[in-house]
PDB file of C-alpha atoms in Angstrom:
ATOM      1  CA  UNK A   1       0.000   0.000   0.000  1.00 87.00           C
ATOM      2  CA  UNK A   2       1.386   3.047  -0.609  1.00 94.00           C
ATOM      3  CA  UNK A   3       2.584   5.257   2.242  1.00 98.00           C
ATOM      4  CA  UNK A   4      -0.021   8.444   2.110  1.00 98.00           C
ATOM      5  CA  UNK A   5      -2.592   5.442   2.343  1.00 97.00           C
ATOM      6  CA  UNK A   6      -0.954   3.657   5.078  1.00 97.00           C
ATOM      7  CA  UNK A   7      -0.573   6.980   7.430  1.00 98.00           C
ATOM      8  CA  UNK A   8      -4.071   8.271   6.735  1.00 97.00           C
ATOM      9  CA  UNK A   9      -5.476   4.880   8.104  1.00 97.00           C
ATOM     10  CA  UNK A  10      -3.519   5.435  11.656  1.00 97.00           C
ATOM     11  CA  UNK A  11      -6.064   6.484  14.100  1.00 97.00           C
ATOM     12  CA  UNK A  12      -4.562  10.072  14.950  1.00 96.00           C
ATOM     13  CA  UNK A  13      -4.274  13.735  13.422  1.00 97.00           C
ATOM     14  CA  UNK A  14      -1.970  14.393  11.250  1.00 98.00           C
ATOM     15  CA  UNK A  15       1.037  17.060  10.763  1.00 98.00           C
ATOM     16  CA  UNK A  16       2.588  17.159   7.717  1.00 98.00           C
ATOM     17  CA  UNK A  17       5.345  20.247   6.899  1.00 98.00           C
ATOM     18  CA  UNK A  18       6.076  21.591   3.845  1.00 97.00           C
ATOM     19  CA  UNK A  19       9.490  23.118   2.801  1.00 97.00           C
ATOM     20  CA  UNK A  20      11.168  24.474  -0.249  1.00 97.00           C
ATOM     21  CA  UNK A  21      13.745  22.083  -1.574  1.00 97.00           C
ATOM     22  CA  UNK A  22      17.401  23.817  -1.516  1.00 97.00           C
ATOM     23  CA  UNK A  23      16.451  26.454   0.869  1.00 96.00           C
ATOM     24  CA  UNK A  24      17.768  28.021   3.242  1.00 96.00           C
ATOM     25  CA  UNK A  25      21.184  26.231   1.822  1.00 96.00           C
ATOM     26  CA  UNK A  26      21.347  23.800  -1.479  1.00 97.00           C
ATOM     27  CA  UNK A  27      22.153  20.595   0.706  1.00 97.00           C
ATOM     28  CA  UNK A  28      19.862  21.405   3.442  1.00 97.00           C
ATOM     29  CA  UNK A  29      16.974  18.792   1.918  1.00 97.00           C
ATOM     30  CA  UNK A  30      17.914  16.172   3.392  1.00 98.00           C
ATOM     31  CA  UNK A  31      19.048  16.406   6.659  1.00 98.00           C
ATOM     32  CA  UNK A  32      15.785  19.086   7.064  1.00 98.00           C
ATOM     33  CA  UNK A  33      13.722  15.568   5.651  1.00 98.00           C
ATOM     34  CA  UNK A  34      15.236  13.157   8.903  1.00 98.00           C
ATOM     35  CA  UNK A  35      14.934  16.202  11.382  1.00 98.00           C
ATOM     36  CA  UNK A  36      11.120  16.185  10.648  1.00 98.00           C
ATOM     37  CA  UNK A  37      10.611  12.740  10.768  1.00 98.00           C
ATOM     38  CA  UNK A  38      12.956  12.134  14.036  1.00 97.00           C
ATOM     39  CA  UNK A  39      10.693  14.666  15.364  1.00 97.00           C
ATOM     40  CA  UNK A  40       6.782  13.111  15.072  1.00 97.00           C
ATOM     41  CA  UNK A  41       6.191  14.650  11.641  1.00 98.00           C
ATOM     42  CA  UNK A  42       3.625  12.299  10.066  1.00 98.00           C
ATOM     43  CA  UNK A  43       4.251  13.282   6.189  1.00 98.00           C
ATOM     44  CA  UNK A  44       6.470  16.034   4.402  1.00 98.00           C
ATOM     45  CA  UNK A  45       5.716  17.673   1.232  1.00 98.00           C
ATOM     46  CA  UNK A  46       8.869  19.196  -0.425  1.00 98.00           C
ATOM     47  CA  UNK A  47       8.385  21.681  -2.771  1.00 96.00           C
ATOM     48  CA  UNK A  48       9.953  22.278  -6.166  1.00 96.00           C
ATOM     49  CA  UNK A  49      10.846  25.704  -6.746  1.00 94.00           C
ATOM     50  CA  UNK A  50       9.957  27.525  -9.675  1.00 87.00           C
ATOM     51  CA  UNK A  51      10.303  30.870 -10.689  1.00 80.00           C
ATOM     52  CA  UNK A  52       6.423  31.871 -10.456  1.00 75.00           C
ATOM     53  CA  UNK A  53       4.926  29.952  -7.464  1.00 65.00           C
ATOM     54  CA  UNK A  54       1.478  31.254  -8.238  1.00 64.00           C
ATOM     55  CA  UNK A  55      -0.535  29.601  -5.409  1.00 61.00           C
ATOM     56  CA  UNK A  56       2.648  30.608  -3.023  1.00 68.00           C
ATOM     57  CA  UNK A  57       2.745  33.633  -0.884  1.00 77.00           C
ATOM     58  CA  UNK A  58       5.921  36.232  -0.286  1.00 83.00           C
ATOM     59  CA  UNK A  59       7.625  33.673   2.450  1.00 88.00           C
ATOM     60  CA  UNK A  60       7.348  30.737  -0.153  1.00 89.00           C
ATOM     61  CA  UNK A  61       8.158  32.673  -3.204  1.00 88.00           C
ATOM     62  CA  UNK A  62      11.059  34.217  -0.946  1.00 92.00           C
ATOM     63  CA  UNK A  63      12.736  30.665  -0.057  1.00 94.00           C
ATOM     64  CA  UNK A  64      12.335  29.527  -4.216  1.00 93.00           C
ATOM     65  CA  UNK A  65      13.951  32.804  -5.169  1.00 93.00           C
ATOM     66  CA  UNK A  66      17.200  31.381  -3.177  1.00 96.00           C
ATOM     67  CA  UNK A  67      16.740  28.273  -3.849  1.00 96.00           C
ATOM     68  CA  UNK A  68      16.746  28.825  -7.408  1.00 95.00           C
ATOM     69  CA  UNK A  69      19.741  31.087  -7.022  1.00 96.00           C
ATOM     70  CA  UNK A  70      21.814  28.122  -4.804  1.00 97.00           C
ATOM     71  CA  UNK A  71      21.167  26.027  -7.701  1.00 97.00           C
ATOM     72  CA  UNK A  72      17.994  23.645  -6.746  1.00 97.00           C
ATOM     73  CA  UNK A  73      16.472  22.000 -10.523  1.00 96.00           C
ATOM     74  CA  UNK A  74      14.306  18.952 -10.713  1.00 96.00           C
ATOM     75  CA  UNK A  75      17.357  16.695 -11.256  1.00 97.00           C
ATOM     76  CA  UNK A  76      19.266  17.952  -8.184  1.00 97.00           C
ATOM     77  CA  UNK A  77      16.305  17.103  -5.812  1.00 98.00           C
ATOM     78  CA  UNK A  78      15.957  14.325  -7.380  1.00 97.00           C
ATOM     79  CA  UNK A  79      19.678  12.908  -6.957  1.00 98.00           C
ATOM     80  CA  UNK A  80      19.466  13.981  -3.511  1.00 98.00           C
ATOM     81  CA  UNK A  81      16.848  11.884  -2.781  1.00 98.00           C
ATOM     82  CA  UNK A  82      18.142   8.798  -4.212  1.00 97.00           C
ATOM     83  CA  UNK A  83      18.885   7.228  -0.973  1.00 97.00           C
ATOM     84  CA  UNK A  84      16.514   8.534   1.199  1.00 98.00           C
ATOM     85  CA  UNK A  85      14.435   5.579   1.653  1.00 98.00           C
ATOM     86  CA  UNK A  86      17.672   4.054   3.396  1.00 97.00           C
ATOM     87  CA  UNK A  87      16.770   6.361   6.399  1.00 97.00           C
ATOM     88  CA  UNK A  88      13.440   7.880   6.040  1.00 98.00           C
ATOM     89  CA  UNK A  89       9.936   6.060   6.344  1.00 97.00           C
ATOM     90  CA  UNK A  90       7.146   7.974   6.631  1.00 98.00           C
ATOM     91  CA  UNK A  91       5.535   9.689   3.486  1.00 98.00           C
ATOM     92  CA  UNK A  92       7.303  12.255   1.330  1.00 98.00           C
ATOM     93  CA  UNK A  93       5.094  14.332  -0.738  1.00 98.00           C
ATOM     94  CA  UNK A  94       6.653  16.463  -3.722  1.00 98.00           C
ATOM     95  CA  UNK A  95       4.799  19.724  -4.621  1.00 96.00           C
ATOM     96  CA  UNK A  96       5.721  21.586  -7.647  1.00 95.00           C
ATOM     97  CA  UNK A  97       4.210  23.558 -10.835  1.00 94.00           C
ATOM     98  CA  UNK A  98       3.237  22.138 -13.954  1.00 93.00           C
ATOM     99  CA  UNK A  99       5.273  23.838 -16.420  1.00 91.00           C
ATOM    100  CA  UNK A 100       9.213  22.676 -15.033  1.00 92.00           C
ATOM    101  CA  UNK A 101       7.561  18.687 -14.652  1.00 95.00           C
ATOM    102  CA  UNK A 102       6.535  18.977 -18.474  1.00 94.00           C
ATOM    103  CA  UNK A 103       9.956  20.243 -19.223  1.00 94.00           C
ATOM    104  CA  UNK A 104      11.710  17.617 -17.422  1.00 96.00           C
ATOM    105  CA  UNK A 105       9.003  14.922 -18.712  1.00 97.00           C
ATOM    106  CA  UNK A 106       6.328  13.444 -17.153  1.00 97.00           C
ATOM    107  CA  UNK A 107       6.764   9.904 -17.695  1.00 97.00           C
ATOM    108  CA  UNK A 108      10.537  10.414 -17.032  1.00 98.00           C
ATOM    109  CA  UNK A 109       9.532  12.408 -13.196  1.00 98.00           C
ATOM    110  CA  UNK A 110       7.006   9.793 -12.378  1.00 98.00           C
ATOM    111  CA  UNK A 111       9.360   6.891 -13.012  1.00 98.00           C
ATOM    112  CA  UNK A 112      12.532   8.812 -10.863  1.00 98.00           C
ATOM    113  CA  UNK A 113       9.628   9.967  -8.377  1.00 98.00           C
ATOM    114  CA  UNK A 114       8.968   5.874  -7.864  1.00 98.00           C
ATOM    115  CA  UNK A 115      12.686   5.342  -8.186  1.00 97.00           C
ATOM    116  CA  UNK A 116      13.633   7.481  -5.011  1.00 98.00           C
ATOM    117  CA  UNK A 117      10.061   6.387  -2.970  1.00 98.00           C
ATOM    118  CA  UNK A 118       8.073   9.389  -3.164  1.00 98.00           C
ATOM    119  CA  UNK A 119       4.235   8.559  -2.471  1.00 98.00           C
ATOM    120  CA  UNK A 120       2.784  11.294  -3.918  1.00 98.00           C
ATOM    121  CA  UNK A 121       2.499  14.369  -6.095  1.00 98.00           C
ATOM    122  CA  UNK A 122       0.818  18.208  -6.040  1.00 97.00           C
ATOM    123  CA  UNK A 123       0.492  20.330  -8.932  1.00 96.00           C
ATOM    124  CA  UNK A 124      -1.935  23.172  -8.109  1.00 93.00           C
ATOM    125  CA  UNK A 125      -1.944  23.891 -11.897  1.00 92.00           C
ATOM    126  CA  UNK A 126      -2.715  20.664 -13.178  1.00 95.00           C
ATOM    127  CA  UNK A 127      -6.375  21.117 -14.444  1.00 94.00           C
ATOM    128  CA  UNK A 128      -8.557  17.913 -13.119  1.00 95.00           C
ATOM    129  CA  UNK A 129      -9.806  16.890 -16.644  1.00 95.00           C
ATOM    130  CA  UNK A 130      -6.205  17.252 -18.034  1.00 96.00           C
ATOM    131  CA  UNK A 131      -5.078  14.616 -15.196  1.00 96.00           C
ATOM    132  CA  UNK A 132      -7.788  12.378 -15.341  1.00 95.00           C
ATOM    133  CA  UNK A 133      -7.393  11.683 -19.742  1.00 96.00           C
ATOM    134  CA  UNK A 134      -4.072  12.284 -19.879  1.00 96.00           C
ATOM    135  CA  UNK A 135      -2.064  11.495 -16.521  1.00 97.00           C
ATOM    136  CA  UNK A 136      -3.680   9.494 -14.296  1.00 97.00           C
ATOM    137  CA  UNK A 137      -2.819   5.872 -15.803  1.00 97.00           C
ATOM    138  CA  UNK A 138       0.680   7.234 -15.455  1.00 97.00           C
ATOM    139  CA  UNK A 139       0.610   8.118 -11.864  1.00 98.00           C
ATOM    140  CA  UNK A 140      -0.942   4.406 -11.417  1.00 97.00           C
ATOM    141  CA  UNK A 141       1.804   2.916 -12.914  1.00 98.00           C
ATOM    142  CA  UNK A 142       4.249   4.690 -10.054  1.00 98.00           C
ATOM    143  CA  UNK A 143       1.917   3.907  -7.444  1.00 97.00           C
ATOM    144  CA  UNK A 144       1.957   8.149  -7.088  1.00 98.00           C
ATOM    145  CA  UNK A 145      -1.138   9.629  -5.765  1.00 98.00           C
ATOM    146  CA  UNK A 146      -1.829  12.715  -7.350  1.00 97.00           C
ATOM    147  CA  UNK A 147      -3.657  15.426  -4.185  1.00 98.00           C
ATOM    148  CA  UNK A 148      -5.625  18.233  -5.390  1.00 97.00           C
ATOM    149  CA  UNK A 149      -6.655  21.127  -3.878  1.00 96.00           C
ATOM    150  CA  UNK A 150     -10.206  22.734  -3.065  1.00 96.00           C
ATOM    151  CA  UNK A 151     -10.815  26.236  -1.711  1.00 94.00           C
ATOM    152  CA  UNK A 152     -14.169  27.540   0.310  1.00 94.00           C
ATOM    153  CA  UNK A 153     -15.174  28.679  -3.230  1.00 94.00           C
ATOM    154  CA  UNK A 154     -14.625  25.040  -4.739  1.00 95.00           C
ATOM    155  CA  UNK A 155     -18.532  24.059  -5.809  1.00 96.00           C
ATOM    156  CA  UNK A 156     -19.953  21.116  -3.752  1.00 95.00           C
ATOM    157  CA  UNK A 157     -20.124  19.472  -7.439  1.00 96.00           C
ATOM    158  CA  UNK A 158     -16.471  19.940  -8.922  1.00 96.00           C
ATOM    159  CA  UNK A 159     -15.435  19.049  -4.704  1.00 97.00           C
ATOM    160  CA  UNK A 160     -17.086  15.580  -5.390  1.00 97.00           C
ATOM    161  CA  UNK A 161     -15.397  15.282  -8.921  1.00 97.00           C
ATOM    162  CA  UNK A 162     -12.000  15.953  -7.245  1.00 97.00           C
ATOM    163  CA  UNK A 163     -13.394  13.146  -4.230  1.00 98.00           C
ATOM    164  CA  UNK A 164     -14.692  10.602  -6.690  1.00 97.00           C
ATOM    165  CA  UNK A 165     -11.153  10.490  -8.415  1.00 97.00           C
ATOM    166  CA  UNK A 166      -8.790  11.078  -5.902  1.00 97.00           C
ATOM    167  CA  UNK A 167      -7.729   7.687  -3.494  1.00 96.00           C
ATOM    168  CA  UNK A 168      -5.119   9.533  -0.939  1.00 97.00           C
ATOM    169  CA  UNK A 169      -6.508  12.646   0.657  1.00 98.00           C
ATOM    170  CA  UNK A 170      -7.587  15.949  -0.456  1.00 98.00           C
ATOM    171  CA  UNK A 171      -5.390  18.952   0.084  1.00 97.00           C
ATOM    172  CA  UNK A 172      -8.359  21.506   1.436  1.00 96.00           C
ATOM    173  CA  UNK A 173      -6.665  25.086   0.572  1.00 94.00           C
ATOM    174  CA  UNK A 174      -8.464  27.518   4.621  1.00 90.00           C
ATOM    175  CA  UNK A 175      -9.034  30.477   2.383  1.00 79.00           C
ATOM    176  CA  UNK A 176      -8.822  31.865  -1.190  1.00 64.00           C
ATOM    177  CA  UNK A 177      -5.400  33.963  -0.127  1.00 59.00           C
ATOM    178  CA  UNK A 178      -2.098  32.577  -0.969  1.00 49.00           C
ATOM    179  CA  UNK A 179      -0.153  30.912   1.452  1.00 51.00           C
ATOM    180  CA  UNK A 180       1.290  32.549   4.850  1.00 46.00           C
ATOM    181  CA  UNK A 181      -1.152  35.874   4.757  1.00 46.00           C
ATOM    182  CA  UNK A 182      -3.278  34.884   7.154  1.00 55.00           C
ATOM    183  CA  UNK A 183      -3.058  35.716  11.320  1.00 61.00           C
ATOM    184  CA  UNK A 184      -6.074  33.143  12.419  1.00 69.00           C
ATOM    185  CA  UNK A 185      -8.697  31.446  11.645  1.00 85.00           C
ATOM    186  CA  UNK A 186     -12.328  32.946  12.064  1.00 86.00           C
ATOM    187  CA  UNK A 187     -15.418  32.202  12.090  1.00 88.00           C
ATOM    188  CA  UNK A 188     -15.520  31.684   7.886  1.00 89.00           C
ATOM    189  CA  UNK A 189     -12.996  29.707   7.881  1.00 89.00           C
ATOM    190  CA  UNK A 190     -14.614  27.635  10.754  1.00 91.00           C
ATOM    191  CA  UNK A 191     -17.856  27.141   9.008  1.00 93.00           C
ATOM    192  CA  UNK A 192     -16.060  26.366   5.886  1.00 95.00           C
ATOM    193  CA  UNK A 193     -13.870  23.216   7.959  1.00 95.00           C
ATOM    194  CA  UNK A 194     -17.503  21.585   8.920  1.00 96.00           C
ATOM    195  CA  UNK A 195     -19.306  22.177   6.162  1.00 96.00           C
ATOM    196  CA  UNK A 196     -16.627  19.870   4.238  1.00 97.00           C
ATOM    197  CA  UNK A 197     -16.571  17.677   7.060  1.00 96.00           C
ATOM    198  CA  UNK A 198     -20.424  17.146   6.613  1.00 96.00           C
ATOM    199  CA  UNK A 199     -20.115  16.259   3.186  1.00 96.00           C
ATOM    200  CA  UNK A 200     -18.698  13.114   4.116  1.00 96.00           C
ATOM    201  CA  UNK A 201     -16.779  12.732   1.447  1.00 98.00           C
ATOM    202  CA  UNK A 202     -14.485   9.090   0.730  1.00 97.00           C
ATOM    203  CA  UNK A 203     -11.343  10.741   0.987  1.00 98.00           C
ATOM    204  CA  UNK A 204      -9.979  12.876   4.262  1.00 97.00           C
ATOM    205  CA  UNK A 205      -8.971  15.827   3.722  1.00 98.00           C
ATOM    206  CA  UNK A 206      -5.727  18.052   5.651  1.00 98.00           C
ATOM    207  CA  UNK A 207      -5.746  21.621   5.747  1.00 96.00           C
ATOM    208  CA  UNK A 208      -3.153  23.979   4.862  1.00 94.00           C
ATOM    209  CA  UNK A 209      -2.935  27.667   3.923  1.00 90.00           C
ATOM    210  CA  UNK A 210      -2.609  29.569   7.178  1.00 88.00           C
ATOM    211  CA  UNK A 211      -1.228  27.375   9.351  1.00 92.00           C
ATOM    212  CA  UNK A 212       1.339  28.925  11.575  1.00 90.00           C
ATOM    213  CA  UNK A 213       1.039  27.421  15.552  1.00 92.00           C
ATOM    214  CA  UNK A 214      -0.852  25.467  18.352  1.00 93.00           C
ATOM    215  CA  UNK A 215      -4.025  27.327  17.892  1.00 92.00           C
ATOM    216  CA  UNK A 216      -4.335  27.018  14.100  1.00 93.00           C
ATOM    217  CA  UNK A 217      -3.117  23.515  14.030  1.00 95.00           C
ATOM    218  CA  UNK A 218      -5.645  23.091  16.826  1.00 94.00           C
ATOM    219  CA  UNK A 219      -8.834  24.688  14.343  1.00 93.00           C
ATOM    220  CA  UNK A 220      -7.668  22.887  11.587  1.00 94.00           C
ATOM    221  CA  UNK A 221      -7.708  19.943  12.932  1.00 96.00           C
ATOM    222  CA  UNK A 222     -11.005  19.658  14.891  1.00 95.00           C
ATOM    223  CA  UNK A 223     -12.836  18.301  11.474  1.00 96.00           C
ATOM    224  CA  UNK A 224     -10.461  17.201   9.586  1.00 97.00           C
ATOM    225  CA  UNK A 225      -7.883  14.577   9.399  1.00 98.00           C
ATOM    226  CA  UNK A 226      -4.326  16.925   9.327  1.00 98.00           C
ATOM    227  CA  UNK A 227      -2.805  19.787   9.178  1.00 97.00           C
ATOM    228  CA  UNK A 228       0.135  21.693   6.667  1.00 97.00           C
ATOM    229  CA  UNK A 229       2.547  23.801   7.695  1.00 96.00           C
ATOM    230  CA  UNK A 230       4.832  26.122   5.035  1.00 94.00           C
ATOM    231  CA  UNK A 231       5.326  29.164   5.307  1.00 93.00           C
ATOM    232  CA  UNK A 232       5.736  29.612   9.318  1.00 94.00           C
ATOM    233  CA  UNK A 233       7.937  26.582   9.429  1.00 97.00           C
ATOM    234  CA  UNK A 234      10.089  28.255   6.346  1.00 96.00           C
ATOM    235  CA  UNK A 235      10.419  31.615   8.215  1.00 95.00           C
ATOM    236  CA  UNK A 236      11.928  29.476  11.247  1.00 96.00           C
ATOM    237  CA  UNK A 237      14.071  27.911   8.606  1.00 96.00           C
ATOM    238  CA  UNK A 238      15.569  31.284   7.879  1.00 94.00           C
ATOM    239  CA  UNK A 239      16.177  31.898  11.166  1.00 94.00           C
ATOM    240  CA  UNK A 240      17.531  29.005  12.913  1.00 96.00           C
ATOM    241  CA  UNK A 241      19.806  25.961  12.021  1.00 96.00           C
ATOM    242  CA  UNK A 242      18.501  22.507  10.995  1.00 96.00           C
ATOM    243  CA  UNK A 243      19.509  21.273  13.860  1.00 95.00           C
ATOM    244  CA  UNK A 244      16.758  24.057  16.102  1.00 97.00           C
ATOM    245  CA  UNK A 245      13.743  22.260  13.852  1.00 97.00           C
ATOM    246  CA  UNK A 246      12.826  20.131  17.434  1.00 97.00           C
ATOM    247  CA  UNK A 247      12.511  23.166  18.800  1.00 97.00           C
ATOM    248  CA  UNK A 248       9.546  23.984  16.412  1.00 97.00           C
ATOM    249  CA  UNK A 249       7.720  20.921  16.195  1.00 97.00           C
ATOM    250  CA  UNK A 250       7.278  21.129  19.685  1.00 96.00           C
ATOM    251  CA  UNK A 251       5.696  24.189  20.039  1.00 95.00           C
ATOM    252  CA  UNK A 252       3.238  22.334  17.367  1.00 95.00           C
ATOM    253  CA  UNK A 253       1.989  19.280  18.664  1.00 83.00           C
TER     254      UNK A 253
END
């Protein structure tokens, strides 16, 4: 089974931490990938930076700008990660735009994606029709589950398209701002976590957009399955060493 599958049957909630791949140094992905996972972080997500992170607020777009200038490309992440299954288990997650994967080649990412044991992919720009005639069989054929993303403006019907083809979990975007712009949760985005939650829809679904500490970890969590964490986690990043990221997850959980 794959991994994403396996973690979202444990009976718990779920943090999962997202990061921008060669940031805040070009060889920081993979000690920052066994620092989270030595520290009770249930699933990663790494992203792949590109040059116009539309969905991606000033902190994100910040750590890609760098992380394009130390050098970060598909291929690098991806020969970093070539022996990360020797010390990592839980899911890893990787999050990029559409544009650089059709560049490198689709067929050609999915198979190094498999290669390396990553469980899953998110491209916000991947339109849902375009996946489901013309890349799902591929992602099968990996074993990569493909998460997209809904927003409180996301139509109960296109929500239930997204639910009837998805088999992993469903990435449910707090509010239509980009990432990292928000102080709290209130009483909109509150209504919008239980009207999902009533829907009772096949897949769970884990919240991110927003999420910064305890409190909004806490909200996000009370109808849902998980909760991401990006931009605040990046900004600590910047900050503080690898070896401080303890430090953070604690305050979390």
């Amino acid at each position: 089974m794959n991994r994403i599958n396996q973690k979202i049957q444990e009976d718990k909630k779920l943090l999962s931490i997202y990061f921008t791949a060669g940031f805040p140094k070009i060889n920081d992905t993979v000690s920052i990938i066994q620092e989270l996972e030595k520290n009770g972080v249930d699933m990663i997500e790494i992203g792949l930076p590109f040059s116009d992170p539309l969905a991606d607020g000033p902190t994100i777009q910040e750590s890609s700008t760098i992380a394009i200038e130390n050098g970060m490309t598909t291929s690098l992440l991806l020969e970093q990660l070539k022996d990360i299954r020797k010390t990592v288990e839980i899911p890893l997650i990787i999050m990029g735009y559409f544009n650089p994967l059709m560049q490198f080649g689709m067929e050609k990412f999915c198979q190094k994606c498999a290669e390396v044991g990553i469980d899953g992919l998110i491209i916000p720009d991947l339109p849902l029709h375009v996946y489901e005639t013309e890349y799902k069989a591929l992602f099968e054929k990996y074993n990569l589950k493909n998460i997209f993303l809904i927003t409180p403006q996301t139509s109960n019907v296109r929500i239930k398209q997204i639910d009837a083809i998805s088999d992993s979990f469903i990435y449910m975007v707090s509010s239509a701002a980009v990432t990292g712009s928000k102080s709290g949760f209130g009483e909109e985005q509150i209504n919008y976590f239980k009207r999902i939650s009533d829907l009772k829809l096949k897949n769970q679904q884990i919240v991110g957009f927003g999420i910064k500490d305890k409190t909004t970890f806490n909200q996000a969590i009370e109808f849902q399955k998980g909760a991401i964490i990006g931009s605040a986690f990046i900004s600590f990043l910047k900050n503080n060493p690898v070896s401080n990221i303890k430090e953070f997850i604690n305050k979390i959980k």
